[in-house]
Short mmCIF file of C-alpha atoms in Angstrom, two decimals:
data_model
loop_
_atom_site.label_atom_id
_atom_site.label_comp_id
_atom_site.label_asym_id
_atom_site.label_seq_id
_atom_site.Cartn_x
_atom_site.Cartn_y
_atom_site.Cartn_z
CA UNK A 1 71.80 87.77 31.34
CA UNK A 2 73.41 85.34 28.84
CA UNK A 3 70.89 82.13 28.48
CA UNK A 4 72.96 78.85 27.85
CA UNK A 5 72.00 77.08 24.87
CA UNK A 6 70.51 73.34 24.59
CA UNK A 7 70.82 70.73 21.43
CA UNK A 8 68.29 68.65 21.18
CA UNK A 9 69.34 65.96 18.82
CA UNK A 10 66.01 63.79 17.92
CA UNK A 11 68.10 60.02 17.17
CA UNK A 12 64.75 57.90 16.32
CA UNK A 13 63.81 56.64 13.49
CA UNK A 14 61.10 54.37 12.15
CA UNK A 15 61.78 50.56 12.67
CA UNK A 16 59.24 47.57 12.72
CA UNK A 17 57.09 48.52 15.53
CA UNK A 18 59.12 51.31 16.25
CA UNK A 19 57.96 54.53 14.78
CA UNK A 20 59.75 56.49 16.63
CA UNK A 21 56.25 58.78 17.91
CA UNK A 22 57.18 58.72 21.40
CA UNK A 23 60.52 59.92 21.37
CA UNK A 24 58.95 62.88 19.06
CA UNK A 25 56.64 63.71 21.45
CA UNK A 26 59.63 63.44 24.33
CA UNK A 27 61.68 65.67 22.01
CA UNK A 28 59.00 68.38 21.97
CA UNK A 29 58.16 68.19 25.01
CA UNK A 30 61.52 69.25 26.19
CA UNK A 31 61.98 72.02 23.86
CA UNK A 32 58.70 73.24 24.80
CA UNK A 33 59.62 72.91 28.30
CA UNK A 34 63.14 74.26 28.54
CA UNK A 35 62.68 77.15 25.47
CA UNK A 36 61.95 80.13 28.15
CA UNK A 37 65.03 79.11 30.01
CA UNK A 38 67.50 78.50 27.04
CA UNK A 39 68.38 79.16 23.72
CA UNK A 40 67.30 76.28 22.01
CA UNK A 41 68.58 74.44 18.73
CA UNK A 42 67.55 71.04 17.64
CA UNK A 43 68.16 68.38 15.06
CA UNK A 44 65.98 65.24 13.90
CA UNK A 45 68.23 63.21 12.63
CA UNK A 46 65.50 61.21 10.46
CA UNK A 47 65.25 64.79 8.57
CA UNK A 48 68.53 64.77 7.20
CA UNK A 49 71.22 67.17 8.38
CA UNK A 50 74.12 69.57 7.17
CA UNK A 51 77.37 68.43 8.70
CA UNK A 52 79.10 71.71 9.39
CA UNK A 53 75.95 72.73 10.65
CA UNK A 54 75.34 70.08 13.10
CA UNK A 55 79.16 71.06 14.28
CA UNK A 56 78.35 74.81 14.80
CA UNK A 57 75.34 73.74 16.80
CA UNK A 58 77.36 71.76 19.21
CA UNK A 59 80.30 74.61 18.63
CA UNK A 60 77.30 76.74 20.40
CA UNK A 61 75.61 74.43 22.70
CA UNK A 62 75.89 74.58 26.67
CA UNK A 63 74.04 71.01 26.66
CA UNK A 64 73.58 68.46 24.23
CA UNK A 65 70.34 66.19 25.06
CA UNK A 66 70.39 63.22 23.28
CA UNK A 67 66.98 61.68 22.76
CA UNK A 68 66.83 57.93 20.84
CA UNK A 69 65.33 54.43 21.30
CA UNK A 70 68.15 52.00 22.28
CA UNK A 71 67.78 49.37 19.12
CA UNK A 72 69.44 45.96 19.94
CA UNK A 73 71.29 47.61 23.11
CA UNK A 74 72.61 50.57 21.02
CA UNK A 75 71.75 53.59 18.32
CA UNK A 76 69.33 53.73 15.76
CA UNK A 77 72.13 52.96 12.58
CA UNK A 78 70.92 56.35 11.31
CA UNK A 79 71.98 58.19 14.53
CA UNK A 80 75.04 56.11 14.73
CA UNK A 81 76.01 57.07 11.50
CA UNK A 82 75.33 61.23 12.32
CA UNK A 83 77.55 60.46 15.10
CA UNK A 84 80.22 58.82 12.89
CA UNK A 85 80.15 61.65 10.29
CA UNK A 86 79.68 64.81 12.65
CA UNK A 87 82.18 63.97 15.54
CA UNK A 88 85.27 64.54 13.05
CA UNK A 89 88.91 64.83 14.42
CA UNK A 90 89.93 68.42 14.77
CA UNK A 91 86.42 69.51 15.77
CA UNK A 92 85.37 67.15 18.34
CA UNK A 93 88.88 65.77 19.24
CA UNK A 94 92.31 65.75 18.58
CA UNK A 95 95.70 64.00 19.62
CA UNK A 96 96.79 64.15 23.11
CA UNK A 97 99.42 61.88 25.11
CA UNK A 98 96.78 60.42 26.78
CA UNK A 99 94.65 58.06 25.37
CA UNK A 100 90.99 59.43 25.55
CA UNK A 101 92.25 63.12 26.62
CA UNK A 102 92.09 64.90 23.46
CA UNK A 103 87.89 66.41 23.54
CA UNK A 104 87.47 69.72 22.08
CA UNK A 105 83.67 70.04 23.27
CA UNK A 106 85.43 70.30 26.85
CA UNK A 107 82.93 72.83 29.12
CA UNK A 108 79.98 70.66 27.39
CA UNK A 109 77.54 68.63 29.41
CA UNK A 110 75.20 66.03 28.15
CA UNK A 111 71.80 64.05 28.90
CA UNK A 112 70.77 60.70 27.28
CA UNK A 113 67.23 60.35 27.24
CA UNK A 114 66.29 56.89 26.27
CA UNK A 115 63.14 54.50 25.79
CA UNK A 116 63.79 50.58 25.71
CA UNK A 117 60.85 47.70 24.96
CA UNK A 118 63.03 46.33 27.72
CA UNK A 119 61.50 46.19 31.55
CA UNK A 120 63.19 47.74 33.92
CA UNK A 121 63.23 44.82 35.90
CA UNK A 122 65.26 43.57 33.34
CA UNK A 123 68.15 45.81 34.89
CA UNK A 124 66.90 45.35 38.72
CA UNK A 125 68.45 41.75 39.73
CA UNK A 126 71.72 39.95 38.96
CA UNK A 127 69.30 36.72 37.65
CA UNK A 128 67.79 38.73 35.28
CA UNK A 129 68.28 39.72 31.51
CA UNK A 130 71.05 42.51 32.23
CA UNK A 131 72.35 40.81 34.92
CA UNK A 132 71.73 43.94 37.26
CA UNK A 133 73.78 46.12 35.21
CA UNK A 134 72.02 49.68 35.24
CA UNK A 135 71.14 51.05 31.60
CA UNK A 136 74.02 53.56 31.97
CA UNK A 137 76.59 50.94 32.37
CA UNK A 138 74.68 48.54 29.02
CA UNK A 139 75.41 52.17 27.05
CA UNK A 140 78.68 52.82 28.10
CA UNK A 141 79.94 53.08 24.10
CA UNK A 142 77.79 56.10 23.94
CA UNK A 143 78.57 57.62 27.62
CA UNK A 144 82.53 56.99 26.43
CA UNK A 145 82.09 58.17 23.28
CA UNK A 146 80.97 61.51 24.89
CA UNK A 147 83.76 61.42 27.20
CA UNK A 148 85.81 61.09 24.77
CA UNK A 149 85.52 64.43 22.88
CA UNK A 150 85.44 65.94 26.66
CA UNK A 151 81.99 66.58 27.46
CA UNK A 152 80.22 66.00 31.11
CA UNK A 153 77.78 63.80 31.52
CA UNK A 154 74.29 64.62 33.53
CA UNK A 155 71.63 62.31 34.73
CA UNK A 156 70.33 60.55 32.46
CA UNK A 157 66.69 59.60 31.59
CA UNK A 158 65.11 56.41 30.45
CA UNK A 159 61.49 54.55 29.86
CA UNK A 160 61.01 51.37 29.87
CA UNK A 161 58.44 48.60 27.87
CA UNK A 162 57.65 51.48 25.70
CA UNK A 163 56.28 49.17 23.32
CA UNK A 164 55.18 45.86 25.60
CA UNK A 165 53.24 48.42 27.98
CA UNK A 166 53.41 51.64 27.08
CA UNK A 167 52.19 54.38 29.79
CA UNK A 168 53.03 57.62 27.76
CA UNK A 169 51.29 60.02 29.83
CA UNK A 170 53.42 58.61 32.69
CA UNK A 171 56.85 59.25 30.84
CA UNK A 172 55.78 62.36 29.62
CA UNK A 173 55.12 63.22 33.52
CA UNK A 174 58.38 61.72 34.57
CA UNK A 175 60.57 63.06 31.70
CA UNK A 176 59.13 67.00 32.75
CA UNK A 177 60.14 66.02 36.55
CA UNK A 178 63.79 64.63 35.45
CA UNK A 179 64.57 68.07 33.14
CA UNK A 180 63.15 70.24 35.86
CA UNK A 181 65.32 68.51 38.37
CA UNK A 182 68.50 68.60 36.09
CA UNK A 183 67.99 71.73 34.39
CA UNK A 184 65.80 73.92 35.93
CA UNK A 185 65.93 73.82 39.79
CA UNK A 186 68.87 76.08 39.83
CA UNK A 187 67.36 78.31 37.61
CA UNK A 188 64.12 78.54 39.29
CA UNK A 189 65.94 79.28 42.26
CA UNK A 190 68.50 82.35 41.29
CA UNK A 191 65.14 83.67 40.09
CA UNK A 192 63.55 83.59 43.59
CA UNK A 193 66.51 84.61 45.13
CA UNK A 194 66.67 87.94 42.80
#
């Protein structure tokens, strides 16, 4: 049986405060967890990266998981720029009469996996910070951007006061509950059903 294939793409990078550990160990966590279930290839975008390469990954790839700290309510300028230089037009996207209709990666589904210093009360009430706005909606340029080139977005992941009051044992715990729930309850259950 053909295994679907999962990009990891690895978006930290070290900031200030923000060296970018946690979303390492997130990273590796998943490919640990989700190698016996998928062919897995990944990219860490603070390594440096091929461009053709990176677009014969995602050429291959079932299921791109994007993992990154949100830096002033947005990417890391190194993973925006890997973003800017790997989507290219005619691989990614093309024309179409329709604004926004032209994705190539079409068949494609995709996971952001996030950490924020921000609370997530922050998001919870209409009187606070992001005025009850939900993370997905505050990163819409990167959900649209995916849209865009035609791929499907699945539920996405996200810790919060990573830096303020960081719990990573309890992230780790919830990030292995959110990929088993997205990725690997239907697999775990065409195997009992065999």
């Amino acid at each position: 049986m053909k295994h679907e294939t999962v990009l990891l793409i690895n978006g930290a990078q070290s900031q200030g405060v923000a060296e970018g550990q946690l979303n390492k160990t997130l990273f590796d966590q998943a490919i640990e967890l989700l190698s016996p279930h998928f062919n897995i290839l990944s990219t860490q975008v603070s390594q440096g990266y091929d461009i053709r390469q990176e677009q014969e990954k995602f050429a291959q790839a079932d299921i791109v998981i994007f993992q990154y700290p949100v830096f002033w309510f947005s990417l890391p300028s190194d993973f925006k720029r890997y973003l800017d230089e790997v989507y290219e037009m005619g691989v990614f996207f093309g024309g179409s009469e329709r604004y926004g209709e032209g994705g190539l990666m079409q068949g494609r589904r995709y996971m952001l996996s996030t950490t924020w210093n921000a609370p997530r009360i922050a998001f919870s009430k209409p009187d606070e910070f992001f005025e009850g706005q939900s993370t997905d909606e505050v990163l819409v340029g990167m959900h649209k951007a995916q849209q865009y080139v035609g791929m499907k977005p699945l539920p996405s992941f996200t810790a919060h006061d990573v830096v303020g009051k960081p719990e990573p044992e309890y992230i780790q715990q919830q990030w292995q509950q959110h990929l088993t729930n997205a990725l690997l309850s239907d697999k775990e259950e065409s195997l009992v059903n065999a």
